[in-house]
XYZ file of N, CA and C in Angstrom:
423
model
N 1.163 -1.201 0.089
C 0.184 0.011 0.116
C 0.921 0.974 0.318
N 0.232 2.519 -0.753
C 1.334 3.908 -0.610
C 0.799 4.580 0.429
N 2.548 5.013 0.495
C 1.823 5.320 2.418
C 0.996 7.010 1.842
N 0.389 7.760 3.298
C -0.804 8.908 2.702
C 0.198 10.034 2.472
N 2.067 9.905 3.233
C 2.632 11.641 2.545
C 2.625 11.195 1.075
N 3.079 10.683 -0.246
C 3.303 10.481 -1.206
C 2.254 11.015 -1.311
N 0.818 11.231 -1.522
C -0.407 12.065 -1.697
C -0.159 13.151 -1.741
N -0.098 14.503 -3.476
C 0.236 15.604 -2.922
C -1.474 15.803 -2.097
N -2.227 16.372 -2.249
C -3.464 16.443 -2.174
C -3.687 16.389 -0.749
N -2.478 15.625 0.073
C -4.121 14.978 1.589
C -2.533 16.102 2.643
N -1.782 17.035 1.725
C -0.924 17.995 2.906
C -2.424 19.235 2.637
N -2.677 19.307 1.769
C -3.923 20.813 1.668
C -5.546 20.364 2.240
N -5.742 21.325 3.334
C -6.751 21.516 3.822
C -7.808 21.696 2.846
N -9.213 20.778 2.996
C -10.434 21.731 2.359
C -11.057 22.432 2.264
N -11.426 22.436 1.071
C -12.246 24.779 1.356
C -12.703 24.535 0.985
N -14.459 25.203 1.773
C -16.492 24.827 0.648
C -16.374 25.996 0.262
N -16.639 26.986 -0.131
C -17.325 27.863 -1.176
C -18.442 27.970 -0.773
N -19.112 29.114 -0.089
C -20.582 28.491 -0.653
C -21.026 30.375 -0.508
N -22.618 30.328 -1.756
C -22.488 31.786 -1.569
C -23.391 32.246 -0.251
N -23.894 33.156 -0.142
C -25.263 34.122 1.312
C -25.452 35.058 -0.304
N -26.844 34.751 0.208
C -27.169 36.173 -0.252
C -27.477 36.827 0.348
N -28.180 37.901 0.095
C -28.622 39.193 1.455
C -29.695 39.008 2.634
N -29.466 38.957 3.618
C -30.736 38.939 4.293
C -31.805 38.975 3.950
N -32.167 40.116 3.418
C -33.569 40.613 2.967
C -32.680 41.374 1.899
N -33.762 40.901 0.374
C -33.902 41.125 -0.435
C -33.626 42.751 -1.048
N -33.140 42.837 -1.738
C -33.005 43.828 -3.112
C -34.427 45.285 -2.921
N -35.268 45.707 -2.664
C -36.395 46.495 -2.531
C -36.948 45.576 -1.516
N -36.914 44.987 -1.031
C -37.722 44.234 -0.406
C -38.313 44.869 1.369
N -37.547 46.041 1.509
C -37.357 45.983 3.239
C -37.278 47.582 2.820
N -38.545 47.706 3.547
C -39.452 49.244 3.202
C -39.026 50.439 4.025
N -38.394 50.104 4.710
C -36.583 51.714 5.651
C -36.128 51.751 4.908
N -35.422 50.823 3.914
C -34.388 50.809 3.554
C -34.620 51.672 1.738
N -35.845 51.278 1.447
C -36.601 51.973 0.660
C -36.994 53.407 1.213
N -36.981 53.484 1.787
C -37.712 54.606 2.065
C -36.182 56.187 2.454
N -35.402 55.328 2.982
C -34.016 56.169 2.790
C -33.464 55.939 1.323
N -33.885 55.600 0.604
C -32.357 55.037 -0.344
C -33.455 56.548 -1.393
N -35.360 56.480 -1.121
C -35.714 57.348 -2.371
C -36.008 58.647 -0.900
N -35.139 59.361 -0.329
C -35.455 60.125 0.191
C -33.722 61.009 -0.379
N -32.554 60.284 0.081
C -31.961 60.817 -0.562
C -31.831 60.649 -1.835
N -32.465 60.785 -2.333
C -32.281 60.694 -4.256
C -32.831 61.866 -4.712
N -34.643 62.085 -3.183
C -35.390 62.947 -4.379
C -35.324 63.931 -3.862
N -34.669 64.763 -2.749
C -33.548 65.965 -2.828
C -32.842 66.813 -3.463
N -32.590 65.367 -3.894
C -31.734 66.744 -5.160
C -31.880 67.378 -5.310
N -32.814 66.162 -6.605
C -33.333 67.144 -8.032
C -34.257 68.042 -7.847
N -34.960 67.972 -6.533
C -35.432 69.653 -6.567
C -35.187 70.916 -5.882
N -34.134 70.823 -5.586
C -32.980 71.675 -4.878
C -32.798 72.245 -6.450
N -32.490 71.924 -7.174
C -31.605 71.632 -8.411
C -33.029 72.748 -8.841
N -33.736 71.968 -9.025
C -35.514 72.366 -9.815
C -35.467 73.913 -9.995
N -35.622 74.163 -8.613
C -36.387 75.115 -7.443
C -34.907 77.503 -8.011
N -33.628 76.718 -8.058
C -33.142 77.132 -8.274
C -32.938 78.322 -9.433
N -33.361 77.719 -11.318
C -33.780 78.646 -11.781
C -34.853 79.785 -11.879
N -35.425 79.345 -11.155
C -36.988 80.136 -10.762
C -36.759 81.047 -9.448
N -36.429 81.454 -9.052
C -36.061 82.455 -7.988
C -34.950 83.601 -8.798
N -34.719 83.396 -10.243
C -33.944 84.440 -10.706
C -34.972 85.951 -11.215
N -34.007 87.545 -10.662
C -34.891 88.313 -10.292
C -35.858 88.281 -11.636
N -37.255 88.845 -11.905
C -37.930 88.813 -12.667
C -38.065 90.539 -13.647
N -38.269 90.077 -14.951
C -37.930 91.625 -15.134
C -39.053 91.983 -15.949
N -38.958 94.099 -15.928
C -40.381 94.752 -15.743
C -40.894 94.853 -14.261
N -40.456 94.073 -13.153
C -40.322 94.377 -11.810
C -39.567 95.075 -11.971
N -39.344 96.119 -10.930
C -38.837 97.673 -9.037
C -38.013 96.178 -8.426
N -37.077 96.824 -8.614
C -36.066 95.009 -7.698
C -36.600 94.846 -6.530
N -36.694 96.346 -5.582
C -37.294 95.917 -4.659
C -38.536 94.403 -4.453
N -39.491 95.139 -5.602
C -40.760 94.180 -5.687
C -40.394 92.519 -5.930
N -39.023 92.831 -6.810
C -38.740 91.480 -6.854
C -37.976 90.426 -6.106
N -37.150 91.285 -4.753
C -36.774 90.606 -4.389
C -37.293 90.424 -3.021
N -38.334 90.824 -3.073
C -39.901 90.514 -1.814
C -40.321 89.418 -2.579
N -40.503 89.299 -3.855
C -40.958 88.498 -4.479
C -41.085 86.782 -4.607
N -38.975 86.536 -4.626
C -38.249 85.622 -4.841
C -38.270 85.405 -3.086
N -37.861 86.090 -2.308
C -37.681 85.425 -0.704
C -39.684 85.406 -0.471
N -40.645 85.504 -1.112
C -42.446 85.287 -0.606
C -41.830 83.573 -1.291
N -41.876 83.602 -2.645
C -41.759 81.931 -3.539
C -41.441 81.110 -2.295
N -39.922 81.800 -2.089
C -39.086 80.764 -1.580
C -39.373 80.345 -0.438
N -40.121 81.869 0.555
C -40.875 80.383 2.009
C -42.725 79.557 1.377
N -42.457 80.072 0.695
C -44.099 79.110 -0.374
C -43.170 77.898 -0.528
N -42.044 78.204 -0.982
C -41.696 76.677 -1.361
C -41.065 76.129 -0.990
N -40.769 76.551 0.652
C -40.485 75.837 1.453
C -41.061 74.980 2.326
N -42.378 75.355 2.086
C -43.374 75.519 3.371
C -43.980 74.482 2.349
N -43.941 74.255 1.422
C -44.771 73.176 0.419
C -43.419 71.854 0.149
N -42.860 72.438 0.362
C -41.279 71.350 0.435
C -41.699 70.658 1.899
N -41.414 71.416 2.877
C -41.771 70.760 4.589
C -43.418 69.631 4.490
N -44.952 70.036 4.009
C -45.847 69.913 4.192
C -46.075 68.337 3.106
N -45.439 68.439 2.147
C -44.477 67.633 1.579
C -43.890 65.821 2.491
N -43.291 66.419 2.911
C -42.819 65.391 3.942
C -43.318 65.020 4.938
N -43.745 66.035 5.292
C -45.077 65.189 6.436
C -45.377 64.244 6.379
N -45.933 63.944 4.517
C -46.642 62.465 4.510
C -46.207 61.762 3.521
N -46.643 60.718 3.772
C -46.382 59.447 3.145
C -45.714 59.162 2.109
N -44.827 58.864 1.366
C -44.518 58.504 0.212
C -45.059 58.788 -0.860
N -45.759 57.563 -1.167
C -46.702 57.669 -2.398
C -47.792 58.337 -2.184
N -48.144 59.733 -1.335
C -49.477 59.081 -1.021
C -49.421 61.258 -0.896
N -47.997 61.911 -1.130
C -47.793 63.028 -1.242
C -48.965 63.729 -1.580
N -48.687 63.770 -3.467
C -49.382 65.009 -3.495
C -50.856 64.482 -3.276
N -51.460 63.789 -3.230
C -53.444 63.463 -3.884
C -53.080 64.112 -1.613
N -52.431 63.379 -0.779
C -53.284 64.342 0.492
C -52.839 65.898 0.513
N -51.472 66.118 -0.924
C -51.441 68.186 -0.752
C -52.304 68.359 -0.937
N -53.585 68.002 -2.046
C -53.820 68.088 -2.928
C -55.325 67.772 -2.127
N -55.898 67.303 -0.929
C -56.799 67.052 -0.883
C -57.252 68.074 0.750
N -55.907 68.906 0.949
C -55.343 69.871 1.771
C -56.236 71.069 1.709
N -55.143 71.300 0.324
C -54.859 72.541 0.215
C -54.970 72.954 -1.112
N -55.494 71.570 -2.699
C -55.289 71.953 -3.895
C -53.716 71.313 -4.473
N -53.572 71.884 -5.889
C -52.871 71.534 -6.279
C -51.017 72.506 -5.928
N -50.481 71.837 -6.256
C -48.738 72.658 -6.420
C -49.149 73.622 -6.620
N -49.606 73.734 -8.594
C -49.488 74.842 -9.049
C -51.095 75.331 -8.277
N -52.487 75.337 -8.485
C -53.237 76.298 -8.305
C -52.640 76.443 -6.718
N -52.228 76.230 -5.918
C -51.441 77.165 -4.797
C -50.496 78.275 -5.103
N -49.026 78.567 -6.287
C -48.757 79.178 -6.604
C -49.533 80.232 -7.273
N -50.776 79.763 -8.106
C -51.368 80.559 -9.299
C -52.008 81.093 -7.832
N -52.370 81.536 -6.689
C -53.111 82.125 -5.775
C -52.265 83.196 -5.763
N -52.390 84.250 -5.413
C -52.405 85.519 -4.107
C -51.422 85.227 -3.648
N -50.363 85.936 -3.512
C -49.187 85.867 -2.736
C -49.848 85.748 -0.803
N -50.557 86.987 -0.753
C -51.511 86.786 0.377
C -52.165 86.254 0.853
N -52.775 84.662 -0.354
C -53.621 83.716 0.031
C -52.551 82.695 0.132
N -51.757 82.428 -0.323
C -50.677 81.030 -0.394
C -50.693 81.149 1.132
N -50.115 82.651 1.104
C -49.544 82.572 2.341
C -50.714 82.287 3.623
N -51.658 82.683 3.044
C -53.377 82.417 4.576
C -52.742 80.682 4.338
N -53.333 79.439 3.090
C -53.385 78.924 3.068
C -52.946 77.448 3.234
N -50.891 78.226 3.457
C -49.752 77.820 4.438
C -50.002 77.537 5.022
N -50.656 78.500 6.433
C -49.945 78.901 7.142
C -48.675 79.333 7.618
N -48.094 80.878 6.292
C -47.053 81.364 6.925
C -47.166 82.689 7.887
N -45.842 82.672 8.106
C -46.027 84.189 8.651
C -45.881 85.443 7.661
N -46.723 86.680 7.221
C -47.199 87.419 5.875
C -46.409 88.162 6.878
N -45.847 88.549 8.191
C -44.596 89.894 8.108
C -43.365 89.449 8.366
N -42.967 88.389 7.700
C -41.464 87.694 6.825
C -41.443 88.569 6.064
N -42.030 89.407 4.888
C -42.296 89.927 3.472
C -42.545 90.918 4.018
N -41.688 92.094 2.981
C -43.437 93.257 2.384
C -44.792 92.900 1.796
N -45.945 92.889 3.012
C -46.090 91.918 1.704
C -47.571 93.326 1.160
N -47.626 94.361 1.470
C -48.450 95.087 0.411
C -47.527 95.917 -0.260
N -45.870 95.163 -1.186
C -45.799 95.276 -2.678
C -46.041 94.070 -3.293
N -46.199 93.072 -2.138
C -46.599 92.200 -3.350
C -47.871 91.506 -2.945
N -48.799 92.053 -2.128
C -50.020 91.106 -2.046
C -51.134 90.503 -2.783
N -50.741 91.377 -4.672
C -51.773 91.726 -5.245
C -50.876 90.782 -6.175
N -50.398 89.939 -6.190
C -49.001 89.361 -7.343
C -49.315 88.366 -6.683
N -49.387 86.804 -8.847
C -48.999 85.980 -7.655
C -47.234 85.326 -7.834
N -47.090 83.851 -7.780
C -45.815 82.849 -7.934
C -45.365 83.666 -8.833
N -45.365 83.755 -9.509
C -44.621 84.318 -11.262
C -45.073 85.947 -11.947
N -45.064 86.132 -10.240
C -44.900 88.029 -10.738
C -45.950 88.420 -11.182
N -47.669 88.495 -12.295
C -48.750 89.041 -12.468
C -49.621 88.824 -11.221
N -50.222 90.120 -11.543
C -51.039 91.396 -10.551
C -52.227 90.507 -11.520
N -53.146 90.078 -9.463
C -54.410 89.214 -10.155
C -55.184 90.334 -10.263
N -56.481 90.305 -10.783
C -57.619 91.006 -10.457
C -58.543 90.893 -9.241
N -58.881 92.020 -9.195
C -59.600 91.557 -7.665
C -58.876 91.289 -7.044
N -58.000 91.778 -6.240
C -57.297 91.551 -5.253
C -57.029 92.624 -4.373
């Protein structure tokens, strides 16, 4: 009989490799999906709002500055309210409570501040009360 030492495979240790899958499959954990969506959704919103904050043409510089400040307050308030709602139902719940985002931005600055519960002492309301978020004068205000 042959010796064991002559066998080259006898000196090596046997190793078995098994693949391990994740404990939770990708997309199955709601908490991780929420964290991922929050990180992805915050970046495009900030980038989309920056072009709107430019000075509007045809307005006095003081009025344009106050209007931009009012728009920023309205946008921040809308974002804060949207964050308080569940992820998949944000637009619908916001619509039930306040109307659509476009409708809120289309109403007068004073009405939008009242609807969203923003303090109107943060801007010079006398200058911009009769305007909407786009700088257009509203009739009947």
